[in-house]
XYZ file of C-alpha atoms in Angstrom:
514
model
C 44.150 39.103 -17.498
C 44.225 35.699 -15.787
C 42.769 32.698 -17.476
C 39.466 31.231 -16.167
C 40.203 28.027 -14.283
C 38.411 24.915 -15.504
C 37.427 23.305 -12.206
C 35.992 20.237 -13.924
C 39.467 18.740 -14.314
C 39.816 18.678 -10.537
C 36.472 17.006 -9.903
C 36.335 13.483 -8.512
C 32.752 12.416 -8.121
C 31.688 10.270 -5.168
C 28.371 8.441 -5.577
C 26.432 6.315 -3.089
C 24.180 3.987 -5.063
C 22.688 0.513 -5.168
C 24.868 -2.365 -6.301
C 24.342 -3.768 -9.816
C 25.788 -6.956 -11.372
C 28.535 -5.007 -13.160
C 29.958 -4.199 -9.697
C 30.309 -7.822 -8.573
C 33.882 -8.449 -9.721
C 35.143 -5.239 -8.077
C 33.346 -6.040 -4.820
C 34.747 -9.578 -4.746
C 38.295 -8.280 -5.267
C 37.748 -5.636 -2.584
C 36.550 -8.279 -0.114
C 39.796 -10.204 -0.640
C 41.770 -7.073 0.221
C 39.600 -6.013 3.166
C 39.334 -9.478 4.745
C 42.421 -11.387 3.579
C 41.998 -14.233 6.069
C 38.280 -14.769 5.476
C 36.191 -16.298 2.719
C 35.370 -13.580 0.141
C 31.993 -13.013 -1.454
C 31.164 -15.080 -4.526
C 29.106 -13.905 -7.476
C 26.259 -16.262 -6.541
C 25.940 -14.508 -3.139
C 25.927 -11.019 -4.594
C 23.502 -12.022 -7.339
C 21.144 -13.416 -4.721
C 21.347 -10.136 -2.757
C 20.484 -8.068 -5.821
C 17.695 -10.403 -6.905
C 16.026 -10.543 -3.485
C 16.576 -7.102 -1.924
C 18.275 -4.744 -4.411
C 17.476 -1.578 -2.460
C 19.373 -2.914 0.569
C 22.726 -3.321 -1.216
C 24.885 -0.177 -1.422
C 28.265 0.724 -2.824
C 30.432 3.844 -2.950
C 31.816 4.775 -6.348
C 34.662 7.286 -6.324
C 35.978 8.611 -9.620
C 34.575 5.534 -11.340
C 36.058 3.012 -8.885
C 34.186 0.937 -6.268
C 35.820 1.705 -2.910
C 33.201 0.565 -0.400
C 30.070 -1.557 -0.109
C 27.541 -2.953 2.335
C 24.831 -5.596 2.278
C 21.665 -6.054 4.330
C 18.292 -7.778 4.543
C 15.016 -7.283 6.411
C 13.952 -9.692 9.150
C 11.659 -9.955 12.142
C 14.436 -10.124 14.709
C 12.180 -11.603 17.394
C 11.894 -14.765 15.317
C 15.599 -15.564 15.651
C 17.494 -17.162 18.494
C 19.357 -14.794 20.818
C 22.625 -16.585 20.064
C 22.199 -16.798 16.293
C 25.157 -17.066 13.943
C 25.938 -15.121 10.781
C 25.066 -18.156 8.669
C 21.660 -18.478 10.340
C 20.739 -14.816 10.003
C 21.806 -14.651 6.321
C 20.891 -18.163 5.132
C 24.593 -18.825 4.535
C 25.075 -15.490 2.807
C 22.224 -15.802 0.295
C 19.591 -13.766 2.289
C 16.776 -15.972 0.970
C 15.163 -15.541 4.401
C 14.675 -11.813 3.651
C 11.209 -10.713 4.766
C 9.746 -7.545 3.238
C 7.159 -7.513 6.025
C 9.809 -7.524 8.749
C 10.582 -4.750 11.194
C 14.391 -4.750 11.348
C 17.103 -4.032 8.806
C 19.974 -6.419 9.502
C 23.406 -5.373 8.245
C 25.537 -8.352 7.263
C 28.663 -6.714 5.892
C 30.400 -3.356 5.466
C 33.787 -2.907 3.849
C 35.962 -0.015 2.729
C 39.036 -0.410 0.577
C 42.140 0.189 2.772
C 43.471 2.853 0.425
C 40.376 5.001 0.990
C 39.880 4.769 4.730
C 39.640 7.966 6.822
C 37.385 9.438 4.121
C 34.124 8.757 6.005
C 33.214 6.041 3.489
C 31.864 3.717 6.170
C 29.890 6.577 7.701
C 28.291 7.330 4.329
C 27.263 3.693 3.942
C 25.757 3.647 7.425
C 23.834 6.826 6.642
C 22.493 5.187 3.472
C 21.232 2.311 5.601
C 19.615 4.718 8.060
C 17.889 6.569 5.229
C 16.598 3.246 3.911
C 15.281 2.275 7.361
C 13.430 5.590 7.581
C 12.073 5.256 4.045
C 10.772 1.714 4.688
C 9.524 2.617 8.184
C 11.687 -0.016 9.870
C 11.966 -0.141 13.627
C 15.733 -0.457 13.847
C 18.992 -1.490 12.229
C 20.740 -4.476 13.817
C 24.285 -5.594 13.090
C 26.507 -8.377 14.280
C 29.799 -6.553 14.481
C 33.279 -8.035 14.476
C 35.776 -7.082 17.200
C 38.953 -7.611 15.153
C 41.400 -6.282 17.808
C 40.137 -8.602 20.526
C 42.801 -11.229 19.816
C 45.390 -8.737 21.111
C 43.678 -8.594 24.524
C 42.102 -12.034 24.838
C 44.604 -13.308 27.418
C 43.806 -10.596 29.944
C 40.162 -9.770 29.130
C 36.869 -11.534 28.545
C 34.929 -10.420 25.469
C 32.564 -8.411 27.684
C 35.422 -6.630 29.431
C 37.003 -5.825 26.088
C 33.734 -4.429 24.717
C 33.262 -2.260 27.824
C 36.793 -0.847 27.469
C 36.216 -0.057 23.792
C 32.852 1.531 24.561
C 34.530 3.765 27.165
C 37.160 4.685 24.536
C 39.996 3.163 26.550
C 40.774 0.761 23.714
C 40.372 1.362 19.994
C 38.694 -1.283 17.857
C 38.286 -0.381 14.171
C 34.790 -1.880 13.937
C 33.232 -1.505 17.376
C 34.538 2.020 17.904
C 33.119 3.002 14.522
C 29.719 1.518 15.342
C 29.516 3.296 18.696
C 30.411 6.578 17.016
C 27.571 6.013 14.543
C 24.883 5.758 17.214
C 24.677 1.997 17.705
C 24.136 0.594 21.199
C 25.078 -2.800 22.602
C 22.477 -5.568 22.879
C 24.670 -8.575 23.682
C 27.720 -10.582 22.641
C 27.290 -13.685 20.482
C 29.893 -16.482 20.484
C 30.688 -18.530 17.366
C 29.093 -15.858 15.192
C 31.326 -15.999 12.127
C 33.290 -19.199 11.646
C 36.326 -17.728 9.860
C 36.633 -14.542 11.963
C 39.735 -15.600 13.869
C 40.763 -12.071 14.844
C 37.543 -11.698 16.853
C 37.915 -15.264 18.130
C 34.496 -15.757 16.489
C 32.765 -13.349 18.906
C 30.462 -10.627 17.638
C 28.771 -7.660 19.250
C 25.078 -7.436 18.517
C 24.413 -3.717 18.054
C 21.234 -1.760 17.344
C 20.327 1.678 16.020
C 16.734 2.674 16.749
C 14.782 4.636 14.160
C 13.161 7.454 16.124
C 10.980 8.228 13.090
C 9.419 4.752 13.177
C 5.612 4.967 13.094
C 4.107 2.102 15.113
C 0.621 3.399 14.343
C 1.160 2.263 10.738
C 2.081 -1.391 11.262
C 3.849 -3.188 8.461
C 2.253 -6.442 9.337
C -0.710 -7.648 11.300
C 0.308 -10.888 12.998
C -2.428 -13.458 12.490
C -3.098 -16.979 13.616
C -3.760 -17.677 9.939
C -3.471 -16.031 6.531
C -5.924 -17.957 4.338
C -5.905 -17.625 0.567
C -8.790 -19.214 -1.315
C -8.112 -20.651 -4.748
C -10.529 -21.901 -7.392
C -8.765 -23.939 -10.038
C -10.796 -24.575 -13.173
C -10.819 -27.820 -15.135
C -11.903 -26.243 -18.388
C -13.868 -28.116 -21.096
C -12.546 -27.650 -24.624
C -15.759 -27.848 -26.644
C -16.789 -26.398 -29.984
C -17.989 -22.792 -29.941
C -19.175 -20.478 -32.695
C -17.735 -17.086 -31.648
C -15.495 -15.182 -29.252
C -18.662 -14.230 -27.367
C -19.289 -17.938 -26.629
C -15.766 -18.166 -25.235
C -16.314 -15.049 -23.108
C -19.565 -16.459 -21.678
C -17.804 -19.667 -20.625
C -14.923 -17.743 -19.014
C -17.280 -15.377 -17.189
C -19.295 -18.316 -15.864
C -16.212 -19.799 -14.201
C -15.053 -16.433 -12.897
C -18.493 -15.944 -11.366
C -18.252 -19.394 -9.740
C -14.866 -18.482 -8.229
C -16.206 -15.157 -6.964
C -19.286 -16.792 -5.448
C -16.942 -18.821 -3.227
C -15.107 -15.584 -2.278
C -11.941 -16.821 -3.959
C -8.770 -14.783 -4.078
C -7.573 -16.524 -7.264
C -9.329 -18.108 -10.233
C -6.983 -20.278 -12.291
C -7.515 -21.156 -15.968
C -5.480 -23.727 -17.969
C -2.679 -23.463 -20.494
C -3.560 -22.476 -24.104
C -7.274 -22.881 -23.437
C -7.800 -20.049 -25.930
C -7.185 -22.664 -28.642
C -10.915 -23.261 -28.223
C -11.303 -20.202 -30.450
C -9.930 -22.227 -33.365
C -13.056 -24.380 -33.311
C -14.897 -21.677 -35.289
C -11.996 -20.727 -37.571
C -11.600 -22.567 -40.893
C -7.790 -22.707 -40.922
C -6.532 -26.320 -40.658
C -2.748 -25.804 -40.811
C -1.572 -25.679 -37.146
C 1.108 -23.039 -37.772
C -1.238 -20.767 -39.719
C -4.061 -21.333 -37.254
C -1.847 -20.110 -34.397
C -1.169 -16.898 -36.301
C -4.932 -16.439 -36.605
C -5.318 -17.091 -32.886
C -2.898 -14.308 -31.966
C -5.315 -11.838 -33.553
C -7.562 -12.336 -30.501
C -4.859 -11.264 -28.013
C -6.272 -7.809 -27.280
C -9.817 -9.179 -26.961
C -8.547 -11.847 -24.554
C -6.662 -9.323 -22.405
C -9.609 -6.910 -22.317
C -11.994 -9.722 -21.370
C -9.985 -10.956 -18.409
C -9.036 -7.508 -17.176
C -12.719 -6.635 -16.978
C -13.607 -9.963 -15.320
C -10.929 -9.566 -12.645
C -12.188 -6.110 -11.699
C -15.894 -6.896 -12.044
C -15.759 -10.039 -9.887
C -13.023 -8.827 -7.525
C -10.811 -11.867 -8.033
C -7.208 -12.242 -9.188
C -7.185 -14.339 -12.363
C -4.397 -16.549 -13.622
C -5.577 -16.287 -17.209
C -4.258 -19.659 -18.318
C -1.966 -18.985 -21.232
C -2.363 -17.682 -24.753
C -0.213 -17.669 -27.888
C 1.009 -14.116 -28.550
C 2.984 -12.778 -31.493
C 5.816 -10.390 -30.628
C 8.358 -9.176 -33.193
C 7.560 -11.992 -35.571
C 7.823 -14.762 -32.974
C 5.050 -16.689 -31.220
C 5.294 -17.011 -27.429
C 3.202 -18.990 -24.956
C 2.375 -16.372 -22.296
C 0.515 -16.688 -19.004
C -1.090 -13.488 -17.734
C -1.874 -12.439 -14.184
C -4.939 -10.179 -14.123
C -5.059 -8.565 -10.687
C -8.400 -7.509 -9.250
C -7.161 -3.910 -9.121
C -6.957 -3.887 -12.930
C -3.182 -4.271 -13.289
C -1.610 -6.973 -15.480
C 1.599 -9.030 -15.413
C 2.870 -11.786 -17.691
C 5.144 -14.819 -17.592
C 6.569 -16.369 -20.756
C 6.839 -20.140 -20.983
C 10.561 -20.879 -20.853
C 10.797 -24.524 -21.913
C 9.071 -25.363 -25.176
C 7.977 -28.956 -25.744
C 8.958 -30.786 -28.956
C 5.280 -30.813 -29.924
C 4.911 -27.014 -29.533
C 8.048 -26.444 -31.535
C 7.124 -28.913 -34.307
C 3.491 -27.956 -34.897
C 3.352 -24.307 -33.884
C 6.907 -22.936 -33.955
C 6.723 -21.531 -30.429
C 9.692 -19.572 -28.988
C 10.750 -19.644 -25.334
C 11.013 -16.730 -22.916
C 14.021 -16.114 -20.668
C 12.950 -14.752 -17.266
C 11.601 -16.250 -14.051
C 9.186 -13.677 -12.646
C 7.649 -13.383 -9.199
C 4.608 -11.129 -8.831
C 3.277 -9.170 -5.874
C -0.425 -9.636 -5.162
C -2.742 -8.727 -2.303
C -2.234 -12.343 -1.158
C 1.550 -12.347 -1.148
C 4.092 -13.201 -3.822
C 3.238 -15.741 -6.492
C 4.864 -17.285 -9.556
C 3.456 -18.853 -12.728
C 5.246 -21.773 -14.377
C 3.485 -23.057 -17.464
C 3.107 -26.836 -17.850
C 6.539 -28.155 -18.977
C 8.315 -25.488 -16.893
C 7.227 -27.140 -13.621
C 9.236 -30.201 -14.686
C 12.487 -28.238 -14.278
C 13.222 -27.942 -10.529
C 15.600 -25.007 -10.911
C 12.762 -22.660 -11.882
C 10.712 -23.312 -8.752
C 13.777 -22.878 -6.541
C 14.566 -19.529 -8.187
C 10.954 -18.377 -7.757
C 10.862 -19.349 -4.080
C 14.206 -17.664 -3.458
C 12.566 -14.545 -4.917
C 9.775 -14.856 -2.367
C 7.028 -16.903 -4.052
C 4.597 -18.670 -1.701
C 2.334 -20.132 -4.409
C 3.327 -21.479 -7.837
C 0.481 -21.663 -10.346
C 0.843 -24.119 -13.223
C -1.651 -23.881 -16.076
C -1.163 -27.039 -18.151
C -2.463 -28.872 -21.218
C -1.746 -32.586 -21.686
C -3.290 -35.064 -24.069
C -2.658 -38.341 -22.208
C -2.307 -39.698 -18.687
C 1.469 -40.077 -18.878
C 1.903 -36.429 -19.809
C -0.461 -35.354 -17.049
C 1.349 -37.420 -14.417
C 4.666 -35.834 -15.359
C 3.161 -32.443 -14.581
C 1.405 -33.597 -11.410
C 4.294 -35.516 -9.873
C 6.670 -32.655 -10.572
C 4.233 -30.114 -9.137
C 3.938 -32.094 -5.919
C 7.718 -32.548 -5.785
C 8.216 -28.788 -6.145
C 5.790 -28.230 -3.235
C 7.856 -30.504 -0.988
C 11.309 -29.407 -2.148
C 10.568 -25.705 -1.762
C 7.989 -25.625 1.059
C 5.542 -23.877 -1.251
C 1.955 -24.345 -2.420
C 1.445 -25.442 -6.031
C -1.706 -25.294 -8.151
C -2.591 -27.117 -11.384
C -5.311 -26.155 -13.869
C -5.807 -28.262 -16.994
C -8.048 -28.709 -20.013
C -10.408 -31.628 -20.663
C -12.751 -32.598 -23.474
C -12.174 -32.793 -27.217
C -11.768 -30.381 -30.099
C -12.319 -32.781 -32.966
C -11.854 -30.183 -35.686
C -8.718 -28.463 -34.284
C -5.467 -30.027 -35.452
C -3.079 -31.075 -32.654
C -5.688 -30.373 -29.932
C -8.051 -33.297 -30.451
C -7.865 -35.019 -27.017
C -7.208 -33.787 -23.467
C -6.404 -35.417 -20.096
C -6.408 -33.552 -16.784
C -6.977 -33.807 -13.053
C -6.492 -30.313 -11.652
C -5.552 -29.772 -8.035
C -4.016 -27.743 -5.216
C -0.988 -29.180 -3.401
C 0.943 -28.390 -0.221
C 4.217 -29.409 1.398
C 4.116 -32.718 3.247
C 4.150 -32.184 7.017
C 1.833 -32.445 10.027
C 0.437 -28.938 9.625
C -0.743 -29.476 6.035
C -3.404 -31.560 4.325
C -3.047 -35.310 4.420
C -1.054 -36.601 1.427
C -0.183 -32.982 0.574
C -3.416 -32.605 -1.437
C -5.515 -29.571 -0.496
C -8.095 -30.465 -3.142
C -8.358 -32.104 -6.559
C -10.901 -32.541 -9.335
C -12.205 -35.802 -10.686
C -10.218 -36.697 -13.780
C -11.470 -35.657 -17.208
C -14.715 -33.906 -16.302
C -15.624 -30.246 -16.567
C -15.544 -28.910 -13.011
C -13.675 -26.813 -10.456
C -11.998 -27.429 -7.116
C -11.929 -24.811 -4.362
C -9.368 -24.914 -1.575
C -7.812 -22.731 1.101
C -4.046 -22.485 1.564
C -2.627 -20.776 4.649
C 0.417 -18.556 4.188
C 0.945 -18.213 7.937
C 1.188 -21.983 8.341
C 3.590 -22.002 5.411
C 5.725 -19.324 7.061
C 5.869 -21.269 10.321
C 6.694 -24.486 8.509
C 9.649 -22.814 6.826
C 10.853 -21.778 10.291
C 10.225 -24.938 12.267
C 8.942 -27.822 10.146
C 9.796 -31.473 10.714
C 12.354 -30.962 7.965
C 13.457 -27.732 6.352
C 14.514 -28.189 2.753
C 15.102 -24.483 2.200
C 17.321 -23.883 5.220
C 19.175 -27.182 4.962
C 20.470 -26.671 1.438
C 24.230 -27.190 1.112
C 25.227 -23.873 -0.406
C 28.831 -24.845 0.235
C 28.714 -27.601 -2.388
C 26.033 -26.556 -4.888
C 24.019 -23.577 -6.059
C 21.780 -22.372 -8.886
C 23.266 -19.706 -11.118
C 20.339 -17.752 -12.582
C 21.581 -15.936 -15.702
C 18.983 -13.186 -15.698
C 18.755 -11.258 -18.952
């Protein structure tokens, strides 16, 4: 009787999946093999792709080895010049211009290891892109394709003649022929598309695949002349109270004020919950903070209910929270739909470390809201320009900064840096600080603040880049509108463009995400 054959020893599994950081080294080595005369990917490019649009980055894993990959982003193609270059359409390979609300998937690279060609690897990657376009209800896939055999025919043919011959299958081109066979049609030919593509003499064919399942009756984006977002930032008075209920009444009052102005966001200051210590007898700062953390669940429940009740997104200042024996300074986003997010303070001041033993977090988060993407950077964090740049590269349009400073010098550090971040990153920034005195709370006896809302500095924004600001050191609020559509246009065609004009060729930020 013959032995049963174990087929598992013959299996070689092929998987199409999204790229993860562990794949970067293999992809970089593969790019050197696939495009030996061109600049290969660098880790900073691939990390940016995965951070910004992870679902658009695919690889093929065969028997545990990466043998193919492709990268893409979403754009509104109509917003780009007909004769755009690869650098323009990809923001020099970093895809920070990716637009989730766009209509077109733009493919910026496909490669298959030479040893595994003729195995339909490229076709599988293209099918993954098509499935993604259908899933995201995108209108089309657009690619700027190389014509790597053109150099062989350049003396006797123009680029257009060469493309026509390849399209009619009279000449074989490994890229263009493949694209035609995969259902892509010609839009035009772009000169000077990819600087180091010498084989194509820097020409590229702009090709498009139309998604016949696209549903125009369910638009991804309503184009508007404006996209206003109203913000109420609260200059909160730190005064003695006798119970948590007193604290809740004060917080609800300000939330009600924000809602009465039909605000989209109400912004509270950093560690304003220290007001609760005014009715606790503990005088040691480190022990008092441990007592304060006991109110965490009450604080979260209070602001969750306020956000839903008053239909306003609340940046809940920040609060000291104990997690696994450590104390963190955490800012919470309470969305008006009842969901909650949080951002840990990353940079801890010497004062926080000395008196309270606070630990720092390790992630820069960007949060989706019904008014676009936002980030929260607590007080000292806004003084580190790398954090704002990372947040904006992840899509943030507004950076909220709850802060707490005891003197004018400390306040001005926060303010000047907040305004600098607005200019450097073409983003709105918002400050909310504490004022008043807590005479019986150690290390929180005096406060200095002038809360405000700031914009980039250009013709389309408020004069001096100040949307609105409070009077210094009084209990009050300021209400202001910021316009995300104006911000979007400014990033496209402002007097200057700090985001687009960055020199990625000589510097970059390496975000070591944990």
